[in-house]
N, CA and C of each residue as an Amber inpcrd file, in Angstrom:
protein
   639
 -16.1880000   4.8770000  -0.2990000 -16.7390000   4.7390000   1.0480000
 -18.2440000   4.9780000   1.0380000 -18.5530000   5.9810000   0.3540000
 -20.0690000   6.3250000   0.3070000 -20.8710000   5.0230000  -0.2650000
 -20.1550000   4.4520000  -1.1860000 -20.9640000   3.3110000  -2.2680000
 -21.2610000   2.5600000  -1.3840000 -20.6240000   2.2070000  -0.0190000
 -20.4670000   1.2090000   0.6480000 -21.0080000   1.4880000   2.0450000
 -21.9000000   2.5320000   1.5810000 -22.8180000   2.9360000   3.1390000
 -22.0340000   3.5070000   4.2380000 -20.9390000   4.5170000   3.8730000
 -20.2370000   4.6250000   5.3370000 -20.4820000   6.4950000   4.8560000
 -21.1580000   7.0160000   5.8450000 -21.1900000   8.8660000   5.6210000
 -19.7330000   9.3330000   5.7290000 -19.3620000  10.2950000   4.8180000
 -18.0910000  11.2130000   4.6810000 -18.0870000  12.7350000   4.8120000
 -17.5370000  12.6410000   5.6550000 -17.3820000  14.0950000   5.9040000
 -16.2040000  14.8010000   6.4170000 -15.8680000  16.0780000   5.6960000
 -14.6340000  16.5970000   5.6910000 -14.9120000  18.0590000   6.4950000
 -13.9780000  18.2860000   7.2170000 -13.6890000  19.5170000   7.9830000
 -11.9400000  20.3300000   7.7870000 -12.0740000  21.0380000   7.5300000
 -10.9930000  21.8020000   6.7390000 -10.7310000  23.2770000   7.3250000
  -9.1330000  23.4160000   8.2920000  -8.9130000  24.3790000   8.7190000
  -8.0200000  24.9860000   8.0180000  -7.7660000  24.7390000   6.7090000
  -7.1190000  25.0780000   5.7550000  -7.2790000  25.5170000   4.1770000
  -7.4120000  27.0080000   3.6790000  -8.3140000  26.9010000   2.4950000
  -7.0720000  25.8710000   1.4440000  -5.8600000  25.9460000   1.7950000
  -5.3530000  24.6350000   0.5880000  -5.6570000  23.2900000   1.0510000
  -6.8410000  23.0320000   1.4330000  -7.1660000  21.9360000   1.5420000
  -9.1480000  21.9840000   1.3160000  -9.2850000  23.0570000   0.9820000
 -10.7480000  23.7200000   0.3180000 -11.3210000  23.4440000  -0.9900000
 -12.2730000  23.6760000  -0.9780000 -13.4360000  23.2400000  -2.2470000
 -12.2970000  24.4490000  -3.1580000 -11.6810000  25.5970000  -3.3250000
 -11.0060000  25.6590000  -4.2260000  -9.8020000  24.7840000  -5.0830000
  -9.7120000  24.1620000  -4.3390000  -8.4160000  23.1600000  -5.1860000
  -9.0690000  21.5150000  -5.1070000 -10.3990000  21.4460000  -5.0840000
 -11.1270000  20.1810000  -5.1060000 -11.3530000  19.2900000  -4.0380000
 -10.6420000  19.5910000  -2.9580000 -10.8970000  18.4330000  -1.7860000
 -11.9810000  18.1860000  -1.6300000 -13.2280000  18.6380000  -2.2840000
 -14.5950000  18.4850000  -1.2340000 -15.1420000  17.3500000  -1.9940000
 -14.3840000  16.9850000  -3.1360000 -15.1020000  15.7170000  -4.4710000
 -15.1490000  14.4290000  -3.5590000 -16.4030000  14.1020000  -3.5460000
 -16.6430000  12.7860000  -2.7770000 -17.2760000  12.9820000  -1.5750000
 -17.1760000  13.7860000  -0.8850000 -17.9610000  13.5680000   0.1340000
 -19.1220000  14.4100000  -0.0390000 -19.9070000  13.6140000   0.9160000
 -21.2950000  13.9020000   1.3430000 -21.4030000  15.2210000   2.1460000
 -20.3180000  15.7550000   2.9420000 -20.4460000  16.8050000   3.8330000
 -18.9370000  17.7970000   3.3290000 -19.2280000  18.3610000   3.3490000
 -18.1700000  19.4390000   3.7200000 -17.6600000  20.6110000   4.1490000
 -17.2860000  20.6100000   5.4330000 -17.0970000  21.9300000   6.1230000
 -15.6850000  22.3410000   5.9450000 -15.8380000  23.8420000   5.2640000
 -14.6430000  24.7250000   5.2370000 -14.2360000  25.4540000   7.0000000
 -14.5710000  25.1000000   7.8700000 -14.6740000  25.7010000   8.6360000
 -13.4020000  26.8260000   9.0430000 -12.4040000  27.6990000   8.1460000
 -11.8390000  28.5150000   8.2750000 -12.4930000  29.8730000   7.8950000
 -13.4540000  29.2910000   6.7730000 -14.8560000  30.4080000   6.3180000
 -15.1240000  30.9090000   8.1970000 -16.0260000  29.9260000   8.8350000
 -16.7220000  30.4790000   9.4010000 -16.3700000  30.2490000  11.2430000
 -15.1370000  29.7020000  11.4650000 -15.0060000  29.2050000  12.9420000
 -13.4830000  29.9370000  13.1560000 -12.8760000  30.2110000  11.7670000
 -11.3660000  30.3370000  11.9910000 -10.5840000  29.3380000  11.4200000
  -8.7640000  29.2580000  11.5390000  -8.2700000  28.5420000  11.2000000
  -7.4250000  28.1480000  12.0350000  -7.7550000  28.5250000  13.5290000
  -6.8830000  27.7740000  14.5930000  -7.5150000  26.5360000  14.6910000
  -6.7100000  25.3730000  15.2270000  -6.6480000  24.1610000  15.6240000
  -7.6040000  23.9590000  16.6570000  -7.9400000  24.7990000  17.3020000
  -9.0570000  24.3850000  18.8110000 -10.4620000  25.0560000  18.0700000
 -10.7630000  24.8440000  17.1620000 -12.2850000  25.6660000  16.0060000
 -12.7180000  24.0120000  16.4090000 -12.1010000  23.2550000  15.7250000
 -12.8510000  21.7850000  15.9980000 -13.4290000  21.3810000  17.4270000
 -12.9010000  22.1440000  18.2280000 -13.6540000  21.5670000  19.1250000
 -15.5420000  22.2880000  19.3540000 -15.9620000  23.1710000  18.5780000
 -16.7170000  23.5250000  18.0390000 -17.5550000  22.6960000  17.2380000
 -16.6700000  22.4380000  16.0340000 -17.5470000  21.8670000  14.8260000
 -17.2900000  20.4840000  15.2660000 -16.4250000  19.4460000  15.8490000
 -16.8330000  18.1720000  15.5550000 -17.6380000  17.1830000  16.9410000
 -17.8130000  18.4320000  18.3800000 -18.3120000  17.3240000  19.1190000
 -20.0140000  17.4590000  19.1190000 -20.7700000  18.2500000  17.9640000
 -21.8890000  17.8440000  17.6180000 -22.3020000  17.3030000  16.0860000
 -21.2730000  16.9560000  15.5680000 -21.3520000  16.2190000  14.6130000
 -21.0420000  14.4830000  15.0260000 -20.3810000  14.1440000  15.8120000
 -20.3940000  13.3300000  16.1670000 -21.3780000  12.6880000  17.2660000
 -21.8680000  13.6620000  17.7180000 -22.9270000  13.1480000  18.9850000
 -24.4820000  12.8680000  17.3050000 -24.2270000  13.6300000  16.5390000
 -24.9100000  13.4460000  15.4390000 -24.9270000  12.1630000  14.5600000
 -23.6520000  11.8400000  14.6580000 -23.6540000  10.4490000  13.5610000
 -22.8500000   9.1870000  14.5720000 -23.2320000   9.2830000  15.7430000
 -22.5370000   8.2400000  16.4870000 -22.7820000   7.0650000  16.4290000
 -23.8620000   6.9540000  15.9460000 -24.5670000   5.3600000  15.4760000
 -25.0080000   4.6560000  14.3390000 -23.9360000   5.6740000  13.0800000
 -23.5220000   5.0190000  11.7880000 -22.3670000   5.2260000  11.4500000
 -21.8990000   4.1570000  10.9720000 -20.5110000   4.3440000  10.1190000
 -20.1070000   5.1100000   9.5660000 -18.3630000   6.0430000   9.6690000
 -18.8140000   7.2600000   9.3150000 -17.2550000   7.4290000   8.8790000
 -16.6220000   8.0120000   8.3010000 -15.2820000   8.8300000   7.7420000
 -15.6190000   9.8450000   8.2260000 -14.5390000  10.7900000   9.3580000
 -14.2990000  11.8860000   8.9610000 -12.8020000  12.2660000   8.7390000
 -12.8030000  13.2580000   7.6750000 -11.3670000  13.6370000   7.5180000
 -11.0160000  15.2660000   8.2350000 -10.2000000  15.5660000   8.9100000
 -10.3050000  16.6130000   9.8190000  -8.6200000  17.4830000   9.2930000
  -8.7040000  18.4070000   8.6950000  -7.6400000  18.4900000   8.2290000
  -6.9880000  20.2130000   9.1730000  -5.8950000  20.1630000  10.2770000
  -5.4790000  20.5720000  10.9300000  -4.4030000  21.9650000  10.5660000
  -4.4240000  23.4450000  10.4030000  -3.4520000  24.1590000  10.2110000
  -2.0420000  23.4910000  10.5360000  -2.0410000  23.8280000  11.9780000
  -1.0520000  23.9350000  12.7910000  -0.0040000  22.3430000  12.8170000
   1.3210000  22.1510000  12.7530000   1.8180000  23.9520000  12.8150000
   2.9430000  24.3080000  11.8510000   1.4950000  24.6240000  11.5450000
   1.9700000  25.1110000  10.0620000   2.2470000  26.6950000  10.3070000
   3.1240000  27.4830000   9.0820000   3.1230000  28.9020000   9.2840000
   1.8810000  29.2800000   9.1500000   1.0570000  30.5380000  10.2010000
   2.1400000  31.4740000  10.7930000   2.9660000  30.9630000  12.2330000
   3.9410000  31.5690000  12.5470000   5.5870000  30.7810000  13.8780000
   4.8130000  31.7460000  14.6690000   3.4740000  31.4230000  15.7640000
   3.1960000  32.4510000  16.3040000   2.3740000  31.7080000  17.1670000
   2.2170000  30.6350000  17.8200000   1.4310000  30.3630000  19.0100000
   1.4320000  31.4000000  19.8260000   0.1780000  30.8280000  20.2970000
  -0.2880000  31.5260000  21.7400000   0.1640000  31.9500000  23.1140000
   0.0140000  32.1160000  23.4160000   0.7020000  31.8250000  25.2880000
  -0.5990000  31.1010000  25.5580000  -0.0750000  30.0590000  26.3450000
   1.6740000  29.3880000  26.3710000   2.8140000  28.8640000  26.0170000
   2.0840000  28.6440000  24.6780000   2.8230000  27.5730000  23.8870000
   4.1090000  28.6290000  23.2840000   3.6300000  29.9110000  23.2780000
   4.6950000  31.0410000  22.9120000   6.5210000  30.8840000  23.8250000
   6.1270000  30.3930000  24.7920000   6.8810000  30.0930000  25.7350000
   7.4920000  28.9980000  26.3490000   6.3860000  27.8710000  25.7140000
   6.5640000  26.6080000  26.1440000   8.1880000  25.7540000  26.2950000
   8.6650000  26.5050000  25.0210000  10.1220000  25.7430000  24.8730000
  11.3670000  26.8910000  25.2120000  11.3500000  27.8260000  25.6900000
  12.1740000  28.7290000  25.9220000  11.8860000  30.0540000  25.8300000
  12.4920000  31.0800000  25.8460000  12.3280000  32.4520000  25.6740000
  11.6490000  32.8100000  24.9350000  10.9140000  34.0910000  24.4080000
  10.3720000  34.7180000  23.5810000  11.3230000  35.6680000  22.7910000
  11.7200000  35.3560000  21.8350000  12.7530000  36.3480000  21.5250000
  13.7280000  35.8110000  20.6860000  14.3340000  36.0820000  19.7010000
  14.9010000  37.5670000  19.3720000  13.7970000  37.7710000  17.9230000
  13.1450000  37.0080000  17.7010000  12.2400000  37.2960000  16.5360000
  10.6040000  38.0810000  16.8980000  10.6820000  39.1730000  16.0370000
   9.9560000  40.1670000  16.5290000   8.0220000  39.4060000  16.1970000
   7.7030000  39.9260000  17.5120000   5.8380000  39.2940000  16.8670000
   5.2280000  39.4750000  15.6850000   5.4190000  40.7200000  14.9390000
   5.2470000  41.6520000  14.3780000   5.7410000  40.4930000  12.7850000
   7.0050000  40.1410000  13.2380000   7.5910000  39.0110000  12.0630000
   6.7710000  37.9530000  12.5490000   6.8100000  37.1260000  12.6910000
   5.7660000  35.8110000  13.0720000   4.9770000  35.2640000  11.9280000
   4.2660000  36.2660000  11.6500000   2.9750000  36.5190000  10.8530000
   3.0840000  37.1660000   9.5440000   4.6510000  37.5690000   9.0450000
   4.5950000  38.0030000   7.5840000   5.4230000  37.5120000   7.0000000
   4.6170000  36.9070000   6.1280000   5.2270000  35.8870000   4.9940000
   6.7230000  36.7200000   4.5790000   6.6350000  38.4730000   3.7720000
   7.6090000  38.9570000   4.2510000   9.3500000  38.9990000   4.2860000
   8.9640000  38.6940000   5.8130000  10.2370000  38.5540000   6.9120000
  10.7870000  37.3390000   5.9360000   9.8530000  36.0760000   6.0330000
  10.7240000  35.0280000   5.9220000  11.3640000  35.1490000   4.5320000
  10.2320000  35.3390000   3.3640000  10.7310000  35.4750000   2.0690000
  12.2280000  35.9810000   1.7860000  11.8710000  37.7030000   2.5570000
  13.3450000  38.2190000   2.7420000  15.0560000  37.3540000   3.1800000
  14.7580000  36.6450000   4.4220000  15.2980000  35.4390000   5.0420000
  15.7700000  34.5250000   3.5160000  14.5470000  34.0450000   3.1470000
  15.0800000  32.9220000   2.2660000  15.5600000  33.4880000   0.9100000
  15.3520000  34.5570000   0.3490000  16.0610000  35.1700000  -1.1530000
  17.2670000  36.0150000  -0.1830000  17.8410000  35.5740000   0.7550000
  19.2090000  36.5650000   1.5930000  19.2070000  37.9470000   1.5230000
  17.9180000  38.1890000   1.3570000  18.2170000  39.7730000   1.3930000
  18.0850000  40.4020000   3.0430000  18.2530000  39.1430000   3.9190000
  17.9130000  39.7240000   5.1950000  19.1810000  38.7780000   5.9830000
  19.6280000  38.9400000   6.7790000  20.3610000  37.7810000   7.8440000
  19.6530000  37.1020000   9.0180000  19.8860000  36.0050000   9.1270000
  18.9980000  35.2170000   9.8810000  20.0720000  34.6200000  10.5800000
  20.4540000  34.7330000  12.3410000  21.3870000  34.5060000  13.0400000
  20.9460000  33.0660000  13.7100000  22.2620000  32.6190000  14.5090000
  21.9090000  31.1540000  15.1390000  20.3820000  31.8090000  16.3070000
  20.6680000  32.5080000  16.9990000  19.2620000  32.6100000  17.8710000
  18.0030000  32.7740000  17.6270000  17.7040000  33.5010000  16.3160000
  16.4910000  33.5930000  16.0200000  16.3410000  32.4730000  15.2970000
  17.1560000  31.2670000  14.6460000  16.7200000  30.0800000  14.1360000
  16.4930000  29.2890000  15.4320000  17.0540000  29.5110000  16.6310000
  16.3550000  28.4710000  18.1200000  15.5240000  28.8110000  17.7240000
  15.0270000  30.7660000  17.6270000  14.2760000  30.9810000  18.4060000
  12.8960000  30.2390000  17.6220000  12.8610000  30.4720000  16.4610000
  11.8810000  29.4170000  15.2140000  11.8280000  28.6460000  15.6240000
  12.3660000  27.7240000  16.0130000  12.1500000  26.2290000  16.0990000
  11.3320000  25.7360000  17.7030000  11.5150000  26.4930000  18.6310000
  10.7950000  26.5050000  19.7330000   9.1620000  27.2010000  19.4800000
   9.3470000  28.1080000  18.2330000   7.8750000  28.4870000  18.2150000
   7.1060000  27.2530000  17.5160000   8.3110000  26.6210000  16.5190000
   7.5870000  25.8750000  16.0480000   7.1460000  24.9970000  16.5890000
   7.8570000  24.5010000  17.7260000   7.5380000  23.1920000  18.5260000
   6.3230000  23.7170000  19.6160000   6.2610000  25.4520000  19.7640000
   5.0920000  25.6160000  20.4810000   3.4780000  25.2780000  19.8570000
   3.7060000  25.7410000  18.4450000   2.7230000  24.9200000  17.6020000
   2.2450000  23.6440000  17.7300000   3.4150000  23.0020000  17.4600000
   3.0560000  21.3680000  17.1750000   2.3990000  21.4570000  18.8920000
   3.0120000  21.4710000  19.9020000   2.5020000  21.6840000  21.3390000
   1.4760000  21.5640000  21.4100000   0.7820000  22.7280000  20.8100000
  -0.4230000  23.1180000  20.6880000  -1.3740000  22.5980000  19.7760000
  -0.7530000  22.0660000  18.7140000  -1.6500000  20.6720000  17.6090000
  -1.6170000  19.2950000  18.4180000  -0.9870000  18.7020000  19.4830000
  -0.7530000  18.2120000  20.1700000  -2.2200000  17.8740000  20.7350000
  -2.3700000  18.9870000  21.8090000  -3.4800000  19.5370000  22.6340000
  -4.6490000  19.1610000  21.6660000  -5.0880000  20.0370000  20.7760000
  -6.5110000  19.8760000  20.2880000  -6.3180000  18.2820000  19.5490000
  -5.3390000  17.4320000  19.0960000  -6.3680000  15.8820000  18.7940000
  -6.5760000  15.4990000  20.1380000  -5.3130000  15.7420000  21.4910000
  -6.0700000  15.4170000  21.9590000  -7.8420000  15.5280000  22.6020000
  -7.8050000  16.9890000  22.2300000  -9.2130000  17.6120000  22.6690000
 -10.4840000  16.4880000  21.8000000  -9.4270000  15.9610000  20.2390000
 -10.4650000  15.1930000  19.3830000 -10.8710000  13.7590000  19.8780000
  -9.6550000  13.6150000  20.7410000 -10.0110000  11.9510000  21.4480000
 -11.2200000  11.6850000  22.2730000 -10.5890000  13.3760000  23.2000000
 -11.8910000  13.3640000  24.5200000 -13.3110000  13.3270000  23.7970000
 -12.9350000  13.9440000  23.0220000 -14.7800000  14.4010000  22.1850000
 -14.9660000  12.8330000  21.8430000 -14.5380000  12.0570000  20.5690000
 -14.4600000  10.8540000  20.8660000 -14.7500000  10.0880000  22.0860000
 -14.2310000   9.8570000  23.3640000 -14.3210000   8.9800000  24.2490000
 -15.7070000   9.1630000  24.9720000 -16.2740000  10.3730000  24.9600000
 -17.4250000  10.7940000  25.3740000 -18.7580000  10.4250000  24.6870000
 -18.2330000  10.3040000  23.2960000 -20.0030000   9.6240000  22.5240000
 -19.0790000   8.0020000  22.6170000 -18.3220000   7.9210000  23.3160000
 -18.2660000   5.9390000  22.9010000 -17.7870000   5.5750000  21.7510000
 -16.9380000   6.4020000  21.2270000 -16.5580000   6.1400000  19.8840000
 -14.8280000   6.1250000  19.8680000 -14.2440000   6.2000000  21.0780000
 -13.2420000   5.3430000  20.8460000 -12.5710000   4.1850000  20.5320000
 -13.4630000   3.3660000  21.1560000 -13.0160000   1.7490000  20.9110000
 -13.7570000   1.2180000  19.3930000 -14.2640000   2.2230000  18.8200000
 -15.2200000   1.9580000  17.6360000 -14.4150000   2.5130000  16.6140000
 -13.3770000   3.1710000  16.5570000 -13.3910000   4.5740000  15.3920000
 -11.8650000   4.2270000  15.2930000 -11.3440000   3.7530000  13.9770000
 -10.0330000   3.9770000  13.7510000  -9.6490000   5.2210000  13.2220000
  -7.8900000   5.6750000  14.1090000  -7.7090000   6.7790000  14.1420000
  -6.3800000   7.1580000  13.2160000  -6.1950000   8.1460000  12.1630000
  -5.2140000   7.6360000  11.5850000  -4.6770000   9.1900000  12.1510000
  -3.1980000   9.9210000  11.9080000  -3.0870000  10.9600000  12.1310000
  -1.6440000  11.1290000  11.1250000  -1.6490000  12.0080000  10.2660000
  -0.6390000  11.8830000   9.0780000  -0.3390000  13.5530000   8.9010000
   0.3700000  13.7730000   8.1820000   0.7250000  15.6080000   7.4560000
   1.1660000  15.3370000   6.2080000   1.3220000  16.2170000   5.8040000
   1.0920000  16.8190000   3.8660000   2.4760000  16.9940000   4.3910000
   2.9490000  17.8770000   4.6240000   4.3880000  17.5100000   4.5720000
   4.9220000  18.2850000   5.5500000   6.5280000  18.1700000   5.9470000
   7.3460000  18.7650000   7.0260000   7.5600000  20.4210000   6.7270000
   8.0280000  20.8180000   7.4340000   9.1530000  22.1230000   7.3700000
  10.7410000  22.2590000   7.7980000  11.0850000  22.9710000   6.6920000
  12.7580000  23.3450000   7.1520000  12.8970000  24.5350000   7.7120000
  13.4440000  24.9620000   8.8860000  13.5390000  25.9800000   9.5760000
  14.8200000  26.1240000   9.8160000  15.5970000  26.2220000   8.5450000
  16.5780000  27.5070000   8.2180000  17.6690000  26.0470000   8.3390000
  17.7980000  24.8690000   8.6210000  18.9960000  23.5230000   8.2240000
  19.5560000  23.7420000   7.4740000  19.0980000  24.5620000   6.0090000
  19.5620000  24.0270000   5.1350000  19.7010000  25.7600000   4.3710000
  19.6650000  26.7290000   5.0070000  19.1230000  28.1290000   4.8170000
  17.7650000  28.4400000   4.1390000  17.0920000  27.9090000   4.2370000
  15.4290000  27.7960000   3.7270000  14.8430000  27.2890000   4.8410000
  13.6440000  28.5380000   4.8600000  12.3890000  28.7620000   6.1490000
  11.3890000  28.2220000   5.2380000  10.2070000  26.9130000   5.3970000
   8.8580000  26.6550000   4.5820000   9.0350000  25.2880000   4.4390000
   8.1930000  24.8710000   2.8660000   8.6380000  24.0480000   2.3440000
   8.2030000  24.2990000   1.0250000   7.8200000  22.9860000   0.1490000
   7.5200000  23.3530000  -1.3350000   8.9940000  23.5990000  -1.9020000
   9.9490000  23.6580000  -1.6650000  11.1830000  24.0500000  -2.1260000
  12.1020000  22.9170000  -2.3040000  12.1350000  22.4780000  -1.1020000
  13.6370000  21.0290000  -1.2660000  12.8480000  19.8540000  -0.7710000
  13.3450000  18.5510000  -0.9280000  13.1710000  17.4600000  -0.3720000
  14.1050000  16.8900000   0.3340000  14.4230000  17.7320000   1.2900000
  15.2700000  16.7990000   2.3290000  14.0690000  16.4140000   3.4620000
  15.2210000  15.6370000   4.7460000  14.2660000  14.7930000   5.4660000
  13.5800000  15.8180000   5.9120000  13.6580000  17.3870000   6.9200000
  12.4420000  17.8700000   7.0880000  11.5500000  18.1930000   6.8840000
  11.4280000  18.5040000   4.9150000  10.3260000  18.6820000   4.2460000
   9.1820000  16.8470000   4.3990000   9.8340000  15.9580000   4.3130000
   9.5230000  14.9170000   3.9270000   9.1500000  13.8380000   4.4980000
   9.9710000  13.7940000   5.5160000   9.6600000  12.8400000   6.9930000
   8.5110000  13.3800000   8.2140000   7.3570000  12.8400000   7.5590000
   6.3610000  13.2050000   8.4360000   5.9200000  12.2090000   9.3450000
   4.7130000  12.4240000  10.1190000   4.2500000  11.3170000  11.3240000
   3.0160000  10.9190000  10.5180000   2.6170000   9.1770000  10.7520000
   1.9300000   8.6100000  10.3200000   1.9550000   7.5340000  11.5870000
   0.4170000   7.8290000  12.0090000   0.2650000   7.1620000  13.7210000
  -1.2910000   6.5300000  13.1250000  -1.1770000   5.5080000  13.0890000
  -2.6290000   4.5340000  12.8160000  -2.8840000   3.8510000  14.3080000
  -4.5750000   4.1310000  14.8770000  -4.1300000   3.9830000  16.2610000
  -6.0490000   3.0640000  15.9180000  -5.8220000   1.9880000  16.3390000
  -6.8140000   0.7060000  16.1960000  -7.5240000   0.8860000  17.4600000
  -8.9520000   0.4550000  17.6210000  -9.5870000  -0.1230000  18.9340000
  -8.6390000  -1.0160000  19.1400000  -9.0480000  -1.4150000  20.8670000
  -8.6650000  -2.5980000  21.4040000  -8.6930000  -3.5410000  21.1990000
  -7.5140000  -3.9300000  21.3260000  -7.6000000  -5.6380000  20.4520000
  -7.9050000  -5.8670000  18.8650000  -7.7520000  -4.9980000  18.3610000
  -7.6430000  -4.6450000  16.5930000  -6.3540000  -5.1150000  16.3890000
  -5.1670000  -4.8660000  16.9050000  -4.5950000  -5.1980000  16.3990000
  -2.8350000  -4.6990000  17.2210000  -1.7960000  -4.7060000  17.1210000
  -0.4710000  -5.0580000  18.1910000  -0.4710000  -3.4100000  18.3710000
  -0.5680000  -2.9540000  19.5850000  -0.3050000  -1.8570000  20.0970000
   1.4610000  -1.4920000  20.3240000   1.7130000  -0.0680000  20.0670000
   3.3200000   0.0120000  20.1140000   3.8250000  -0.2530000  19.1140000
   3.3440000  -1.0030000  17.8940000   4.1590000  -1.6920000  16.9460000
   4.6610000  -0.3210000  15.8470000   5.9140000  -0.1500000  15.7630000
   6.8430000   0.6350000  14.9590000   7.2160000  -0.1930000  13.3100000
   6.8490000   0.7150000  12.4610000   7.4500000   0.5240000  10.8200000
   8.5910000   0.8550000  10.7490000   9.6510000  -0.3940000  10.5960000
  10.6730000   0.3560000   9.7720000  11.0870000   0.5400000   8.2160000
  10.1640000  -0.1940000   7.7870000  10.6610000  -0.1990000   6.3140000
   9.9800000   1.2340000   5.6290000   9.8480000   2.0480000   5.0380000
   9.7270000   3.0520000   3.9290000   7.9660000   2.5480000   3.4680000
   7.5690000   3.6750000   4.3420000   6.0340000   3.5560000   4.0010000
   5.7760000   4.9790000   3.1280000   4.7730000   5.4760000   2.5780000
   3.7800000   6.6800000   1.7100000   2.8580000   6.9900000   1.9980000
   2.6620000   7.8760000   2.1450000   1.1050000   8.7070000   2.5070000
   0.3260000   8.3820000   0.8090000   0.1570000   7.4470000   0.2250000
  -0.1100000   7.3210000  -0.8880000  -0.9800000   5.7250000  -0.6460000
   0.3640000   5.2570000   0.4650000  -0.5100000   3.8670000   1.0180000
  -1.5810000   4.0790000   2.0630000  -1.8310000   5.3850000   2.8320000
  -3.0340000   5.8450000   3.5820000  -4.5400000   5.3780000   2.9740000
  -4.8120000   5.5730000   1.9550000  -6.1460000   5.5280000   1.2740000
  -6.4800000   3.7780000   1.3630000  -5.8890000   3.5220000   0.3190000
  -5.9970000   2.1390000   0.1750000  -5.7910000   1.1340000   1.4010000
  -5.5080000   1.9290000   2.9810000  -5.1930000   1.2740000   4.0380000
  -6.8000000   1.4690000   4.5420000  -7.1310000   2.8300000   4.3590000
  -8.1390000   3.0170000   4.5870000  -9.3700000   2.0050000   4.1170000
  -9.4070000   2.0950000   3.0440000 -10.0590000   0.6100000   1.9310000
 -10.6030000  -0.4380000   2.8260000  -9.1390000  -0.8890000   2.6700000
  -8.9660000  -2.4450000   3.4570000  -9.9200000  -2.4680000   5.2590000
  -9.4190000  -1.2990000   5.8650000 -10.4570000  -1.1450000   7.2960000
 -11.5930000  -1.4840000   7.0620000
């Protein structure tokens, strides 16, 4: 992309996605911003709506790489709440790796309610990852760079929350580790809006889709 005159720049709310394990090779910019903004999902709205009011009138990659919602099972209020009760999993657990470890080597019991109760935190997450692209659109629609800027939105991979008795991932490949969202969203008139894949696509074909743009 660089060879070809287009600026790159990476923003990273994740250190496994950090200049320690190489992500930063290739681009021209790179912000760790969990160093210095945090590693919640609403930090970008910080770092990217003056980078973009910055490069709005050259061609540009950015790659924006999102925690949430990822562990820690601990949104905020509201999103703590968003899908049901608060409860039976203690706050205190949320946030330690821990709890779950214990959970997944059985040295602990993990009942049908506190697996709702996971899965509503988890969906308070995603909720809440939800919220900030959209916060990334508005920032977008405001320098004029919606109808200009193809938008891709993908994940590294799913989580199992206890289906299969395993909390995470890195462990199995069934569909929740594996079946992620891959939403390629074109200016107007780029190209058939609504249109659904059914055949067996790869986050491997992302790059080289990228290419071709």
């Amino acid at each position: 992309l660089s060879a070809q005159g287009v600026h790159t720049a990476g923003f990273v709310a994740n250190a496994v996605a950090g200049t320690g394990f190489g992500f930063d090779r290739g681009f021209v910019e790179f912000h760790e911003v969990f160093r210095t903004l945090g590693s919640r999902g609403d930090v970008f709205r910080q770092a990217l709506p003056p980078w973009l009011a910055a490069n709005r009138d050259r061609r540009f990659f950015a790659y924006v790489h999102f925690r949430e919602p990822h562990f820690p099972y601990d949104p905020e209020p509201p999103f703590d709440t968003k899908f049901g009760p608060d409860g039976p999993i203690p706050k205190a657990a949320r946030r330690d790796s821990a709890f779950f470890t214990d959970v997944n080597q059985g040295r602990r019991p993990f009942g049908e309610a506190e697996r709702e109760h996971l899965v509503r935190l988890f969906d308070g997450n995603l909720a809440f990852a939800d919220q900030e692209v959209g916060a990334l659109r508005r920032a977008l629609e405001a320098e004029g760079l919606w109808e200009k800027t193809v938008v891709i939105v993908a994940a590294d991979h799913g989580e199992e929350l206890f289906e299969r008795g395993w909390i995470g991932h890195n462990v199995h490949v069934y569909e929740p580790s594996v079946r992620v969202p891959l939403i390629v969203r074109f200016p107007g008139g780029a190209a058939k809006a609504g249109r659904r894949i059914a055949a067996l696509t790869d986050l491997l074909d992302v790059a080289p889709t990228i290419a071709d743009v």
